[in-house]
CSV table of C-alpha atoms and ligand atoms in Angstrom, one decimal:
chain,number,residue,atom,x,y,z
A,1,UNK,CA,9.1,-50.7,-18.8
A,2,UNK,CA,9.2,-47.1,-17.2
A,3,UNK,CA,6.5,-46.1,-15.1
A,4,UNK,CA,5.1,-42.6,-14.7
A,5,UNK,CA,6.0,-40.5,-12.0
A,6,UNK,CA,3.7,-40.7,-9.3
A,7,UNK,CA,1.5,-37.8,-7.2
A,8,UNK,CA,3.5,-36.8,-4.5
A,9,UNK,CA,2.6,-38.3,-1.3
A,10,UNK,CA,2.4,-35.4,0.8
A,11,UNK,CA,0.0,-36.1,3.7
A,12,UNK,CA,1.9,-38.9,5.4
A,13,UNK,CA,4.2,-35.3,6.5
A,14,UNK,CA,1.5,-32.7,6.1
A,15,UNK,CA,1.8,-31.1,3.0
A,16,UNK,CA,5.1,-31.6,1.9
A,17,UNK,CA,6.6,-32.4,-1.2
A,18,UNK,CA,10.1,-32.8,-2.4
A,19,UNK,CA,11.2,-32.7,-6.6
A,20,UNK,CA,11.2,-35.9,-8.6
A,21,UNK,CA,14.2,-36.9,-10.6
A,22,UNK,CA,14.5,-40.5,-11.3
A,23,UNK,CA,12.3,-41.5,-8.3
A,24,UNK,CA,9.1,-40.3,-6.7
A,25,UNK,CA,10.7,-37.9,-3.4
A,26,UNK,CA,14.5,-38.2,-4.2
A,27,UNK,CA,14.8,-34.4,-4.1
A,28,UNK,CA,16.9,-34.2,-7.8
A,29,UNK,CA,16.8,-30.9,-9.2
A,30,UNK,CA,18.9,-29.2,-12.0
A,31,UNK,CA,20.5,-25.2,-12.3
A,32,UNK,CA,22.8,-23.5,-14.4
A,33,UNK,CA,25.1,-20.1,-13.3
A,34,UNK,CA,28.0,-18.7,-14.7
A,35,UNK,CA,30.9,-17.6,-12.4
A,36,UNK,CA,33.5,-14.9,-13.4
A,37,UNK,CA,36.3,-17.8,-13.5
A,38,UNK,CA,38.2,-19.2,-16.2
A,39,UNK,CA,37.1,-23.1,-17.3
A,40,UNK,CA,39.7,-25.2,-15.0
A,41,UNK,CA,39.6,-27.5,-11.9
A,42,UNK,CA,39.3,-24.3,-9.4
A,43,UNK,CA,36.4,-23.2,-11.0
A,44,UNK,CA,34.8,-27.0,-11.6
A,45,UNK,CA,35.5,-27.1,-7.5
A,46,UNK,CA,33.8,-23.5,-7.0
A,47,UNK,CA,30.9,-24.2,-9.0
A,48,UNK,CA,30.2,-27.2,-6.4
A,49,UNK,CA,31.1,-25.5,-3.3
A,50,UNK,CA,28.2,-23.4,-4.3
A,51,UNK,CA,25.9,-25.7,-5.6
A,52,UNK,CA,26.6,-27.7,-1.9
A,53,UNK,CA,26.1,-24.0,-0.3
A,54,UNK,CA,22.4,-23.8,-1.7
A,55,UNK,CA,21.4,-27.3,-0.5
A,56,UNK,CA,22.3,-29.4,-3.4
A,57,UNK,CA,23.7,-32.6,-1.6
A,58,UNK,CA,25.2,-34.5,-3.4
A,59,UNK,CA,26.1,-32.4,-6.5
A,60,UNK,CA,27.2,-33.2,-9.3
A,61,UNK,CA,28.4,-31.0,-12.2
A,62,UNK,CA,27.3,-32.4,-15.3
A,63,UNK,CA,28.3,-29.3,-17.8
A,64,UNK,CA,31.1,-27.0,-17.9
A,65,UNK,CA,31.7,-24.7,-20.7
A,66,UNK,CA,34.1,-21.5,-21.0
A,67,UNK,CA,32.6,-18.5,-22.1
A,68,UNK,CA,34.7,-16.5,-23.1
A,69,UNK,CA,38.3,-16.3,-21.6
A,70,UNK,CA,37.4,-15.6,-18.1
A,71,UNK,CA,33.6,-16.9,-17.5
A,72,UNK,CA,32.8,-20.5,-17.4
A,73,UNK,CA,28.9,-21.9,-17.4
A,74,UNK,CA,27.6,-24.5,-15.5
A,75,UNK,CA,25.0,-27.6,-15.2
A,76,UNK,CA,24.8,-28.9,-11.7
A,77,UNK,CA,22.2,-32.0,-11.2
A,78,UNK,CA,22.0,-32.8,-7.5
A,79,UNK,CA,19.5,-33.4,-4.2
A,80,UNK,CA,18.1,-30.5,-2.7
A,81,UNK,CA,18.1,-30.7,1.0
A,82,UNK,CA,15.5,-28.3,1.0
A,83,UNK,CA,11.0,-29.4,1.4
A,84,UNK,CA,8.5,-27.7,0.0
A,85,UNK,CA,5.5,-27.4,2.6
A,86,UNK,CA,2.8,-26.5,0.1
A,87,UNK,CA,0.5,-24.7,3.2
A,88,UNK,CA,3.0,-22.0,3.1
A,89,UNK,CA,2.7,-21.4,-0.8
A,90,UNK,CA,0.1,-18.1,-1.3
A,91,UNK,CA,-1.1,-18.2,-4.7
A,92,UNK,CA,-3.3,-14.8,-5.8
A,93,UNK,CA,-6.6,-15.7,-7.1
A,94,UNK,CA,-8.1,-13.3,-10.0
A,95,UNK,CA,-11.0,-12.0,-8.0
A,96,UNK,CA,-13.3,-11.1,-11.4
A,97,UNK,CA,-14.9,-13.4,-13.9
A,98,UNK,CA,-13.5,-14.0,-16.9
A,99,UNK,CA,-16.0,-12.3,-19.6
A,100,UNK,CA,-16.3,-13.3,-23.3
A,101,UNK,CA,-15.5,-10.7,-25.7
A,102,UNK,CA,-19.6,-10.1,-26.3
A,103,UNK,CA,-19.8,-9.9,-22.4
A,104,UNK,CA,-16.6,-7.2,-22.1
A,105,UNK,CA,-18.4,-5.5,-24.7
A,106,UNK,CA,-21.8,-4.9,-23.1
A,107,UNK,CA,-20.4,-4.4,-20.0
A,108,UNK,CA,-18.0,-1.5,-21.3
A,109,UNK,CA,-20.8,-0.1,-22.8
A,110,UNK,CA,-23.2,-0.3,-20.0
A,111,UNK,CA,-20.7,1.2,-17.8
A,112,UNK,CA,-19.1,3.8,-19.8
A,113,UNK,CA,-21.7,4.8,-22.9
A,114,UNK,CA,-18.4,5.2,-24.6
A,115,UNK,CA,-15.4,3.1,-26.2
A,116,UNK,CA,-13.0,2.3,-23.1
A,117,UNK,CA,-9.7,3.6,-24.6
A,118,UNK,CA,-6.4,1.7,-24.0
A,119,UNK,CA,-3.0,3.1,-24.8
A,120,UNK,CA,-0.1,0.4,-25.2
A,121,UNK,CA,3.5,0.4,-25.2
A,122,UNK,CA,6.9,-1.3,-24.4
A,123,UNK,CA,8.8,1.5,-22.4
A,124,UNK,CA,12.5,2.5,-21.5
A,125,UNK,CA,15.2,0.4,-24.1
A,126,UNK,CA,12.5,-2.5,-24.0
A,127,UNK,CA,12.5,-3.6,-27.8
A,128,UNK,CA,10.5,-6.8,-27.2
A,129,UNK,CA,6.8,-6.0,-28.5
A,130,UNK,CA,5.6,-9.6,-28.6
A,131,UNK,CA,4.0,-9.8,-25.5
A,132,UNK,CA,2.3,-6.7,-26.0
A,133,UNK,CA,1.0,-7.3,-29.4
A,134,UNK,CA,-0.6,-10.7,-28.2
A,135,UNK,CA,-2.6,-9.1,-25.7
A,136,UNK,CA,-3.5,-6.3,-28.2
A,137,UNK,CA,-3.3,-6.8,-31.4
A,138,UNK,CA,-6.6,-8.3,-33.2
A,139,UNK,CA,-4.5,-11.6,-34.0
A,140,UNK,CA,-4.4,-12.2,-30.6
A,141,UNK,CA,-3.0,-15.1,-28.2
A,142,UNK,CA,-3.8,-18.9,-27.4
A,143,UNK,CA,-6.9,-18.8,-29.6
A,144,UNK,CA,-8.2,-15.6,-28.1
A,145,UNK,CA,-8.3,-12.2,-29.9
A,146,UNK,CA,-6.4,-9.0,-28.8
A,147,UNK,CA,-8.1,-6.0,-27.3
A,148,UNK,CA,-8.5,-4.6,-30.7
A,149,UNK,CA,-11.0,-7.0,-32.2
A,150,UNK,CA,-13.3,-5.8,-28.9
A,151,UNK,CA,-15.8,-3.2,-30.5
A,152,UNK,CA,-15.9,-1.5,-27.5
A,153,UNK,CA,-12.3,-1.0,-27.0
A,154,UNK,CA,-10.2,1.5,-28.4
A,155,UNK,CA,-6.5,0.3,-29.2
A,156,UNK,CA,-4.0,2.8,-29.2
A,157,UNK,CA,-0.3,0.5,-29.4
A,158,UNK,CA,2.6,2.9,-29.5
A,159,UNK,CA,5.3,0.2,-30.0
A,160,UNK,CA,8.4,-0.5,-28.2
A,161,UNK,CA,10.9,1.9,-26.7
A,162,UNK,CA,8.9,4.6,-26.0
A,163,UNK,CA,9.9,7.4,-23.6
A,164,UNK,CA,8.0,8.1,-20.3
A,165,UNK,CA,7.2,11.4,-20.9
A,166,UNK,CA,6.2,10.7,-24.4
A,167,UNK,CA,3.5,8.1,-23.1
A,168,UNK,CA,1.9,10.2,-20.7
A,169,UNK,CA,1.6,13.2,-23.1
A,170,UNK,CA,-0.4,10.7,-25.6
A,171,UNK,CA,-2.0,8.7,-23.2
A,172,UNK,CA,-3.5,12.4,-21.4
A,173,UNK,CA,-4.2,13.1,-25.9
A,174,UNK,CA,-6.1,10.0,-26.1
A,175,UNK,CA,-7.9,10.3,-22.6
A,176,UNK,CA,-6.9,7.2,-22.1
A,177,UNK,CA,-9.3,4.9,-19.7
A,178,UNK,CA,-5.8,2.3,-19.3
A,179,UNK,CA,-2.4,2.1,-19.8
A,180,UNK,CA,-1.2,-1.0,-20.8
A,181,UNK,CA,2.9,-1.1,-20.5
A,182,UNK,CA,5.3,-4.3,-21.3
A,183,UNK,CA,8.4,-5.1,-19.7
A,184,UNK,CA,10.3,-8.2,-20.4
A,185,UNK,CA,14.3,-7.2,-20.2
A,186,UNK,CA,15.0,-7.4,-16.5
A,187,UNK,CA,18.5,-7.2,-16.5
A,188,UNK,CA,19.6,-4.8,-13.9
A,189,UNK,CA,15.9,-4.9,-12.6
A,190,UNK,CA,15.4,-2.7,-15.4
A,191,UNK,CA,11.6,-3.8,-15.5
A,192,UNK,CA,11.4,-2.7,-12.1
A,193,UNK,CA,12.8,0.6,-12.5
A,194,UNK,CA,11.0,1.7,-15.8
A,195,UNK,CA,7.7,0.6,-13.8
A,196,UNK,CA,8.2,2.8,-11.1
A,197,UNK,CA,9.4,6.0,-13.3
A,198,UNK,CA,6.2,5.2,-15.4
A,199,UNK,CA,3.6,5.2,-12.6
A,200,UNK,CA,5.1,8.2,-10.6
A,201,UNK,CA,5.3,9.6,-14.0
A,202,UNK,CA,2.0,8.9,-14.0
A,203,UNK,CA,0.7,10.1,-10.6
A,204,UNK,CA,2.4,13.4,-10.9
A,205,UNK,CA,0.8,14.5,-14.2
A,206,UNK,CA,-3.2,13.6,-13.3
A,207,UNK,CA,-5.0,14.6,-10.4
A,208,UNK,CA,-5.2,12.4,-7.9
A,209,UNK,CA,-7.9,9.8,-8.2
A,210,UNK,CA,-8.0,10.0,-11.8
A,211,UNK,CA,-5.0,8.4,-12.9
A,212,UNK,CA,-5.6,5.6,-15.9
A,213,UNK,CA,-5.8,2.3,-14.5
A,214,UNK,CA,-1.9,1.2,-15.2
A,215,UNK,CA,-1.6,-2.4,-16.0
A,216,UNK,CA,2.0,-3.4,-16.6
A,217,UNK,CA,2.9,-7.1,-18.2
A,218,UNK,CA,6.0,-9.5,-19.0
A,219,UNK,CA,7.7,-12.8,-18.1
A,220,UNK,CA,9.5,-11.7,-15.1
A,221,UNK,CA,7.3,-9.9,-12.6
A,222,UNK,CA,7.3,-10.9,-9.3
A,223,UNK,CA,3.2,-11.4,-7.8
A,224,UNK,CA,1.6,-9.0,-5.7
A,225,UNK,CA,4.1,-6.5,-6.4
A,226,UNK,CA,1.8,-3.7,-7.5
A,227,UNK,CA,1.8,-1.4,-4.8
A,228,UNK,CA,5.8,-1.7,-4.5
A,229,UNK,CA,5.8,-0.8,-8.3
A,230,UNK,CA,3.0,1.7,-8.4
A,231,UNK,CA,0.3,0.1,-10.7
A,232,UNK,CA,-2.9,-1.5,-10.6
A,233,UNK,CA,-2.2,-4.9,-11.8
A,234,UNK,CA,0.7,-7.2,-12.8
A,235,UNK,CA,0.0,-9.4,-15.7
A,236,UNK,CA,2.9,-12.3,-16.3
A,237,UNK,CA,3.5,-15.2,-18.2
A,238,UNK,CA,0.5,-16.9,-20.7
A,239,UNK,CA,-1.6,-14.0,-20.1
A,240,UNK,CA,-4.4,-13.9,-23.1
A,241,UNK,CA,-6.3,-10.6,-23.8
A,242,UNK,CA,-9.6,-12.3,-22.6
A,243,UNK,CA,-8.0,-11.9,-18.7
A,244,UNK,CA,-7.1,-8.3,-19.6
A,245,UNK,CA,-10.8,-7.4,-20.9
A,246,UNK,CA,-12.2,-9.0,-17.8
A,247,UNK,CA,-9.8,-7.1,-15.1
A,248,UNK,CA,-10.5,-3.7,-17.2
A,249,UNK,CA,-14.2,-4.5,-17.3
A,250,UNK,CA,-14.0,-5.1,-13.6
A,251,UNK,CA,-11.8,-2.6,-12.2
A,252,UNK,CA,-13.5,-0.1,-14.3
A,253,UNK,CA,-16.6,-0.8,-12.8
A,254,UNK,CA,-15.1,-0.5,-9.9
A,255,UNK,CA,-14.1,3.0,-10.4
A,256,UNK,CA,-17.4,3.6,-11.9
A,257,UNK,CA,-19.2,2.7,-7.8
A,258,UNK,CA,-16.4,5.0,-6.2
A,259,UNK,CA,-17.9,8.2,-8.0
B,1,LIG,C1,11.9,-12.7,-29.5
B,1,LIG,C2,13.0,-12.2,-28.6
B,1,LIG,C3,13.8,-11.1,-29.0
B,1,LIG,C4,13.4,-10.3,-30.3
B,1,LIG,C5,12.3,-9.4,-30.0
B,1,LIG,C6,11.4,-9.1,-31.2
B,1,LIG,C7,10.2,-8.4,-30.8
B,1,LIG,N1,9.7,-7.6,-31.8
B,1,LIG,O1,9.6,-8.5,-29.7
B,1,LIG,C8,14.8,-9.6,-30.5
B,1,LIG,C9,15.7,-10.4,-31.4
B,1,LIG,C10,14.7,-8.1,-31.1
B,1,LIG,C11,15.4,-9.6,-29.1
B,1,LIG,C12,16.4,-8.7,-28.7
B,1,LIG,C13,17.0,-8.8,-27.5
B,1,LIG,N2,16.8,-9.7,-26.5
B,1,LIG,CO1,15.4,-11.0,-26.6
B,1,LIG,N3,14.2,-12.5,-26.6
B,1,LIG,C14,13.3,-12.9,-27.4
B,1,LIG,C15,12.7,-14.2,-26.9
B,1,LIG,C16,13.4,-15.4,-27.7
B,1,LIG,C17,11.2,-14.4,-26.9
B,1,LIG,C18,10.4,-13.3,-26.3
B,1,LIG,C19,9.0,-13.4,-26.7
B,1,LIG,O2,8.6,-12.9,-27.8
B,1,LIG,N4,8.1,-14.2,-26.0
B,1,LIG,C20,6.8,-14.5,-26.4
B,1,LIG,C21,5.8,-13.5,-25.7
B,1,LIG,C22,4.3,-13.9,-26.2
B,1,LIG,O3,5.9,-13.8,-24.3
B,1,LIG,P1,6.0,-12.6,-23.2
B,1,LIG,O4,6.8,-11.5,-23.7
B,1,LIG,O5,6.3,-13.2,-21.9
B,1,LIG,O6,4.5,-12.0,-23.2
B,1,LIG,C23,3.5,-12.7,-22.5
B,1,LIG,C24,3.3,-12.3,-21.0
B,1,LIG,O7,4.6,-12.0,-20.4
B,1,LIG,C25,2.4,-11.2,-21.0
B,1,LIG,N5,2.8,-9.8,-21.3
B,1,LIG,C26,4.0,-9.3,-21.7
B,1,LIG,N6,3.9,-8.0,-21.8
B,1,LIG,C27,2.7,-7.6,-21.4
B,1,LIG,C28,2.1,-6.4,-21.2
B,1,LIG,C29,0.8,-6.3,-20.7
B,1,LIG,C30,0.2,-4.9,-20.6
B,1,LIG,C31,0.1,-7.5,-20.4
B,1,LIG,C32,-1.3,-7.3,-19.8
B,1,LIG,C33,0.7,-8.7,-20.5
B,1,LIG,C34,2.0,-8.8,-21.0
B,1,LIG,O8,1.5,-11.5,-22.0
B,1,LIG,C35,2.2,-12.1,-23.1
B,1,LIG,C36,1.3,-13.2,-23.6
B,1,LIG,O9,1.0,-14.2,-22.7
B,1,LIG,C37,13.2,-14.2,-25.4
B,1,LIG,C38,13.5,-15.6,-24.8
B,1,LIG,C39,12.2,-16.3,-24.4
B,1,LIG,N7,12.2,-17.6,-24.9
B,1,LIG,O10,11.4,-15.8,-23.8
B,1,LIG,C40,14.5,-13.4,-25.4
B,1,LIG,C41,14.9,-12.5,-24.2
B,1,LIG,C42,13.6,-11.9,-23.7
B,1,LIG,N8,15.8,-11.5,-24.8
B,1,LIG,C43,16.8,-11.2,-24.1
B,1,LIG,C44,17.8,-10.3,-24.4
B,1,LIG,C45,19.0,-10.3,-23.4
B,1,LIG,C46,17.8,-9.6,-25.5
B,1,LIG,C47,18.8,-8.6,-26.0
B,1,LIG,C48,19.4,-7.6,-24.9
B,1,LIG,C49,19.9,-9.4,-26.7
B,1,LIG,C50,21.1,-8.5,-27.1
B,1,LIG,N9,22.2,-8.7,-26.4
B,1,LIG,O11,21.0,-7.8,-28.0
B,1,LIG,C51,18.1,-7.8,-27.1
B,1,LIG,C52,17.4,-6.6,-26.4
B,1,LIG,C53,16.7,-5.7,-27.4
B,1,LIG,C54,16.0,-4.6,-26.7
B,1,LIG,N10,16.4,-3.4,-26.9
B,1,LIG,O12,15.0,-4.9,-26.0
B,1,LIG,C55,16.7,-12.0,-22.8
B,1,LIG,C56,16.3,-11.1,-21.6
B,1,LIG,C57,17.1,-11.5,-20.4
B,1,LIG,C58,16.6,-10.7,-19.2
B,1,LIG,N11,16.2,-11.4,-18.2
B,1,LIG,O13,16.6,-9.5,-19.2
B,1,LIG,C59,15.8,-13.2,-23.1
B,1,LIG,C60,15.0,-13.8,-21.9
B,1,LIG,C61,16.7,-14.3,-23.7
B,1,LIG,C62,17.6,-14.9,-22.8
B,1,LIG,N12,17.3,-16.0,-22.2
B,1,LIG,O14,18.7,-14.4,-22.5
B,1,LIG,N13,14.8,-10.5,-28.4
């Protein structure tokens, strides 16, 4: 019989933890690469040079396939070398409650006697509007419905690809309260560029201290990264509208006690 993989015993050496492969603390871990190398022995050899370079001792390679004429991927299984002390891991906490949609509701209209206006959009080449439209779009995400089934909200979702400029100008048409912005392509650390062009964009068109509240979301978004980008809030991966309503309800407010 198999048994289940146990807790990890970290307190014998403070709080420490290695990954589990086939038993509890044998460090096994598994990563794939490619390397601009044609699929032969040199390559095989390179692949677990670097594998051994990052801490993976023993490696083995366990897949090797050419892609294309002169790029091979990998699969290297192998024991990291490396601990994990779990004291040095800073998680961010969300420092608001999470607010039903009846709750976001009163509390938008307590605070603002008006509809709290959101504009949406993927920017730059960014064609991938899933993410976007499961925070927004009445449908929703993981049971929860989007920002347009809030009665106090008003949903303005421009679609993918749209151009800086043009986002500002409607956003500044629509008086918008928050700009909600998706990124999920990051090669070339496109995300992180677009960000940055969007809230400078941003900052240079509204006087200061009256800037929407810039909210930018997708897979790949590194946490506690908002000042470096320019924005009030990162959102990442399994967001549901519900934690977006609550931050907007909260840093609204917030902005509300400032004037
Ligand atoms: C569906 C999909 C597509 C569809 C998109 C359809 C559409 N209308 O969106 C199509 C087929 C068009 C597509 C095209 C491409 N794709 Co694509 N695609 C995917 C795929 C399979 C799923 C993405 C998805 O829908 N996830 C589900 C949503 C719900 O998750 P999410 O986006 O992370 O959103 C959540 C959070 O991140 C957050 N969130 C996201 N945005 C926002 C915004 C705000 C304001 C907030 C608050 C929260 C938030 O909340 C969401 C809900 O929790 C991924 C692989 C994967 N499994 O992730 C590749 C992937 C994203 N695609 C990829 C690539 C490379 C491409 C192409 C370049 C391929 C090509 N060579 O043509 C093109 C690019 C097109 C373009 N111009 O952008 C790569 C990106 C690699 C990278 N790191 O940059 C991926 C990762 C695949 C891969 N492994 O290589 N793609």
């Amino acid at each position: 019989m198999t048994s289940a993989p146990q807790a990890p015993q970290a307190s014998s050496q403070g709080n420490v933890i290695r990954p589990y492969g086939d038993t509890t603390g044998d460090g096994m871990v598994q990563m794939s690469f490619t390397l601009p190398l044609p699929h032969d022995k040199l390559a095989e050899g390179a692949a677990l040079q670097l594998a051994r370079k990052m801490g993976l001792d023993p490696a083995m390679l366990v897949h090797a396939k050419p892609m294309g004429p002169d790029f091979t991927f990998f699969v290297v299984y192998g024991s990291t070398t490396h601990l994990v002390n779990l004291d040095d891991v800073h998680v961010v906490e969300r420092e608001y409650p999470l607010l039903s949609a009846k709750d976001a509701n009163l509390a938008i209209r307590k605070q603002l006697r008006r509809k709290l206006v959101v504009v949406g959009a993927c920017i730059g080449t960014d064609a991938h509007t899933v993410g976007i439209d499961a925070i927004l779009n009445i449908k929703g995400f993981a049971g929860e419905k989007g920002l347009e089934y809030y009665r106090e909200i008003r949903v303005v979702n421009l679609g993918a690809q749209v151009l800086v400029p043009d986002l500002v100008a409607r956003a500044r048409a629509e008086k918008a309260d928050a700009v909600l912005v998706s990124q999920v392509v990051t090669q070339k650390d496109a995300h992180i560029h677009n960000t940055t062009q969007m809230s400078a964009a941003f900052r240079e068109a509204y006087p200061a201290g009256q800037v929407p509240v810039l909210i930018v979301g997708g897979p790949r978004f590194e946490d506690g990264s908002e000042s470096t980008l320019g924005v009030d809030r990162i959102f990442g991966r399994g967001t549901t509208p519900g934690e977006v309503a609550s931050y907007l309800v909260h840093e609204i407010g917030l902005r509300k006690g400032k004037k």
